[in-house]
Coordinates of C-alpha atoms and ligand atoms in Angstrom, one line a residue:
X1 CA -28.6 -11.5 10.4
X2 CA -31.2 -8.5 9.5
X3 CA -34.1 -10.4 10.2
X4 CA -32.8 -12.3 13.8
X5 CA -30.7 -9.6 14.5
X6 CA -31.3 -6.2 13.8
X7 CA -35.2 -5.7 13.2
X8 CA -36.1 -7.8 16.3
X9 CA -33.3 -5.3 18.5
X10 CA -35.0 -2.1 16.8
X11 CA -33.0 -1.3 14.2
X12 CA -36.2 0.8 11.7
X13 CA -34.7 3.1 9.5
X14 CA -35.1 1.2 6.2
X15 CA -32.5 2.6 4.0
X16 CA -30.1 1.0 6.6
X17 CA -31.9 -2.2 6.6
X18 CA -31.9 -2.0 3.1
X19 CA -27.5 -1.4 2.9
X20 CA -27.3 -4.7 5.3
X21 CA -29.0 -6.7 3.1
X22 CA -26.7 -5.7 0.2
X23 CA -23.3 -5.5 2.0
X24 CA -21.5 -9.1 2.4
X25 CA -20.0 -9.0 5.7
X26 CA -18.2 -12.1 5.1
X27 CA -16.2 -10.1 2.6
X28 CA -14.2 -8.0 5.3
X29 CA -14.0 -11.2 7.7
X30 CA -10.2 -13.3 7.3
X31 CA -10.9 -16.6 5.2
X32 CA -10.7 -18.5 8.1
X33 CA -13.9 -17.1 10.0
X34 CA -15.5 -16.7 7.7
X35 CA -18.4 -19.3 9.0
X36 CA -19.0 -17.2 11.8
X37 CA -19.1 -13.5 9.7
X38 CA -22.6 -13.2 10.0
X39 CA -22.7 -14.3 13.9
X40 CA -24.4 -12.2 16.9
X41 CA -20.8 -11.0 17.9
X42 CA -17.8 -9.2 17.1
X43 CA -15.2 -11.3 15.2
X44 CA -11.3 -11.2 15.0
X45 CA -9.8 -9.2 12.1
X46 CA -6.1 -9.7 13.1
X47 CA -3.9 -6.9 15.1
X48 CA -5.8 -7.5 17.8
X49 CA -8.6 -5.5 16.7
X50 CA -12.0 -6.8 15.6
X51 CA -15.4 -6.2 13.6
X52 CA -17.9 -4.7 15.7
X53 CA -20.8 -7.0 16.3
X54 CA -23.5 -6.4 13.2
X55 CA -26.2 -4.7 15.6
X56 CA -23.5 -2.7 17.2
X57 CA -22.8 -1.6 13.2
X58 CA -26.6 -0.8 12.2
X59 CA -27.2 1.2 15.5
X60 CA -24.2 3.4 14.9
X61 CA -25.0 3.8 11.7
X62 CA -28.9 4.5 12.4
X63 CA -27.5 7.0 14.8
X64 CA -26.1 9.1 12.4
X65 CA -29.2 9.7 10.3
X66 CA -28.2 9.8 7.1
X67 CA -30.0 11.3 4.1
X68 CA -27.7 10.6 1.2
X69 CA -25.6 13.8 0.7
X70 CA -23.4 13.6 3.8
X71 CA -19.5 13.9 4.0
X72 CA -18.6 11.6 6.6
X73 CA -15.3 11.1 8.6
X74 CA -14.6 7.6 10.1
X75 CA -12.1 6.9 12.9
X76 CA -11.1 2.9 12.9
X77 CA -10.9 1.7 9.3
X78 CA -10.6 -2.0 10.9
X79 CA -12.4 -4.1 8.3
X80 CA -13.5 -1.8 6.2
X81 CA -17.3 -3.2 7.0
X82 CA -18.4 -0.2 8.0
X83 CA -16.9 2.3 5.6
X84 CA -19.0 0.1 3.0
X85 CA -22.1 0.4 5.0
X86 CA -21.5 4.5 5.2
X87 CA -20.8 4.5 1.8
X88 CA -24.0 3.2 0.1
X89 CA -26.0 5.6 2.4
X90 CA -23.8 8.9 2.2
X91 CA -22.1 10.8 -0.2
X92 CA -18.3 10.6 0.5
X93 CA -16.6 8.4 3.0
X94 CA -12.6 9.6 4.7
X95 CA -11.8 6.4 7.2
X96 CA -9.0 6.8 9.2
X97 CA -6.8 3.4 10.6
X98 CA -3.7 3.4 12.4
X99 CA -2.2 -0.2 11.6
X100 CA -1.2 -0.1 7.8
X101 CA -1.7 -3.6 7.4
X102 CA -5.3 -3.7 8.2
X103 CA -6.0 -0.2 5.7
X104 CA -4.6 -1.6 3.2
X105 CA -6.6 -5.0 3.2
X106 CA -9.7 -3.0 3.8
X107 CA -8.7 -0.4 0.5
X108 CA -7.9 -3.7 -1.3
X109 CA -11.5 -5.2 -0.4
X110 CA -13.4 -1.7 -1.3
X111 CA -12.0 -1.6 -4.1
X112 CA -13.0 -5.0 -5.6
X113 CA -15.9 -4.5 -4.4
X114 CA -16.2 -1.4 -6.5
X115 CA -16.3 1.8 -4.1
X116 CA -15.2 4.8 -5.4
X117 CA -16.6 7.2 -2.9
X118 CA -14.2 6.4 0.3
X119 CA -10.7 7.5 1.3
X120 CA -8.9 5.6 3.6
X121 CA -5.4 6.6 5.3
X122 CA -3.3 5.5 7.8
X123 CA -2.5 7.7 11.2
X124 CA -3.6 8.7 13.9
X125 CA -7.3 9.4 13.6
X126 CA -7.8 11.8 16.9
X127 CA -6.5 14.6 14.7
X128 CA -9.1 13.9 12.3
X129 CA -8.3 14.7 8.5
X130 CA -7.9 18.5 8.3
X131 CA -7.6 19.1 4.7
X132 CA -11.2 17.4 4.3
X133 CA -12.9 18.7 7.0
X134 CA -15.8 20.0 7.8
X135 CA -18.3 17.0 8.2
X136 CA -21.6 16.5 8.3
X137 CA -21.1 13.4 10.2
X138 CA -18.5 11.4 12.3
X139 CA -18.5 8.2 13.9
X140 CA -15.0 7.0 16.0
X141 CA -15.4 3.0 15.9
X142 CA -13.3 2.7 19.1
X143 CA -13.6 3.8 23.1
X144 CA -12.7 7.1 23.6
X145 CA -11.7 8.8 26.9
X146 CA -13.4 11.8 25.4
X147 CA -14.9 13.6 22.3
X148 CA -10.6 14.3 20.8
X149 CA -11.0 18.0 20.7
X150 CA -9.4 18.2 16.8
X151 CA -12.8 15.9 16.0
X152 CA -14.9 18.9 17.3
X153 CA -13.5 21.3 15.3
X154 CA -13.7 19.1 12.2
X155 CA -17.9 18.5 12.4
X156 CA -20.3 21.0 11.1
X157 CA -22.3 23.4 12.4
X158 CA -25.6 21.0 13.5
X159 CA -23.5 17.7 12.7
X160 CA -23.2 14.8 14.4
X161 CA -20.8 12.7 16.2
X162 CA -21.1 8.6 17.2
X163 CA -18.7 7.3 19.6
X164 CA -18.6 5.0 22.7
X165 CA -17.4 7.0 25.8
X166 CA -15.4 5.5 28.2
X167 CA -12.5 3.0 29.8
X168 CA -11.1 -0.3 29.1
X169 CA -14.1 -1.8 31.1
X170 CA -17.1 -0.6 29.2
X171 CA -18.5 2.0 27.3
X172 CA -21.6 4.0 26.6
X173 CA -22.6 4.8 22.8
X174 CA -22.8 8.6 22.9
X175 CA -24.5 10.9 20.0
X176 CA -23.1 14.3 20.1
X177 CA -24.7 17.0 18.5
X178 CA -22.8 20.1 17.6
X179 CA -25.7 23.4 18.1
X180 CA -24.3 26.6 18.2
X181 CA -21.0 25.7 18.8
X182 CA -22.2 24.0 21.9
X183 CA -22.2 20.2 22.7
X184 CA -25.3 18.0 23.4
X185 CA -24.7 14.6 24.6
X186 CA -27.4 11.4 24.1
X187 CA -26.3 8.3 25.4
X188 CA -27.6 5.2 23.7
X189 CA -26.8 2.2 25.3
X190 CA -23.7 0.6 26.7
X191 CA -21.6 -0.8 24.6
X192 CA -17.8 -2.8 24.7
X193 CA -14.8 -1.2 21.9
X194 CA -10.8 -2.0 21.8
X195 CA -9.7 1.1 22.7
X196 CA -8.8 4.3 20.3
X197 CA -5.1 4.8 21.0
X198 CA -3.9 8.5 20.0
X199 CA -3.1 11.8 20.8
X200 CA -6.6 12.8 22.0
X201 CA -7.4 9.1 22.6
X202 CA -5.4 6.4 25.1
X203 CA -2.0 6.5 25.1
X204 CA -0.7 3.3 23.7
X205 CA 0.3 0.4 26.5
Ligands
SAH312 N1 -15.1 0.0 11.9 C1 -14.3 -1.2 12.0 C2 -14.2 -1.7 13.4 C3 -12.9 -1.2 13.9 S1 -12.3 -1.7 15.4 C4 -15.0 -2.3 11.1 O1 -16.0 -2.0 10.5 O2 -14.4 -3.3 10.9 C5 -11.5 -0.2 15.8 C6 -10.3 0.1 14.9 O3 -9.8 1.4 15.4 C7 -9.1 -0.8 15.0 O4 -8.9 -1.3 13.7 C8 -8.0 0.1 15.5 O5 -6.8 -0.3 15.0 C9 -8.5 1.4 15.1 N2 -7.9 2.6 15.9 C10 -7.7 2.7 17.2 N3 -7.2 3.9 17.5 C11 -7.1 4.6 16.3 C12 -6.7 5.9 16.0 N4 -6.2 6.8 16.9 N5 -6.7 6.3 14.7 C13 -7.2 5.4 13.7 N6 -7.6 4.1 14.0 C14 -7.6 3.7 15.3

């Protein structure tokens, strides 16, 4: 996966090369998948949501530059795959998931997998997780309509938020820096996410 996958795609930063060689993504795929975990595509985790596709993964998490020492906020629990990956390369990890059943299977995984740095509860993630905030970093693993205004609030002065921007049809991975309490907006590439359903998000079908 890192070598036909992520290297030849660009992925260079090599603590994050490092954190996919060590995390076994098979570990947050159902039983039943579990031949296709380390596949060139997303993959069904029940609920009708998935895992994002393993590049899709690195180049999020590339695109928050991490250094270590970082308090990061995650919107989409899901699998709990990337939590991990956030986990070995910052400091604290808060993941946010709104379907109970899938948190609690990714909290039960984390733990045997021995995690102690990352918080996971259940809600709605487009009002972020006051009581923790501020952030260095945060990444929202589903499409957004828009940056949810409680998110801005919640990030650092000079921190950064991932997110793909945009409908039901198609995204674009967006980094948005906060700099003087003004936004700057990089897109990265376009990208396809099931959709973040919230108060700041979509409203749910
Ligand atoms: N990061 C995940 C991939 C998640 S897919 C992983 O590594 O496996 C996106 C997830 O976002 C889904 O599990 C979906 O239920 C969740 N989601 C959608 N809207 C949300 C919201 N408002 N708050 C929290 N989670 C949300």
């Amino acid at each position: 996966m890192v070598e036909e996958q992520l290297i030849p795609h660009g992925i260079k930063d090599q603590r994050v090369i490092n954190t996919f060689y060590k995390v076994e993504r098979h570990r947050f795929i159902p039983q039943e998948l579990r031949n296709i975990a380390y596949a060139d595509f997303p993959v069904s985790i029940g609920e009708g949501q998935t895992i994002s596709q393993p590049f899709m993964v690195a180049l999020m998490t590339e695109s928050l530059q991490l250094k270590g020492d970082e308090k990061v906020l995650e919107i989409g629990t899901g699998s709990g795959y990337q939590a991990a990956i956030l986990a070995e390369l910052a400091k604290e990890v808060f993941s946010i998931e709104r379907f109970e059943v899938l948190a609690k299977r990714a909290e039960a995984v984390l733990k045997e997998l021995g995690y102690k740095n990352i918080k996971i509860k259940v809600g709605d993630g487009t009002l972020g997780w006051p009581e923790e905030a501020p952030f260095d970093r945060i990444i929202i693993t589903a499409a957004s309509p828009q940056v949810p205004l409680p998110l801005i609030e919640q990030l650092k002065e000079s921190g950064i938020l991932i997110l793909p921007l945009g409908g039901d049809l198609g995204q674009v991975l967006t980094a948005v820096e906060k700099k003087k309490n003004k936004l700057k907006y990089t897109e990265i590439c376009s990208c396809i996410f099931v959709p973040l359903i919230g108060k700041y998000g979509y409203k749910n079908a």
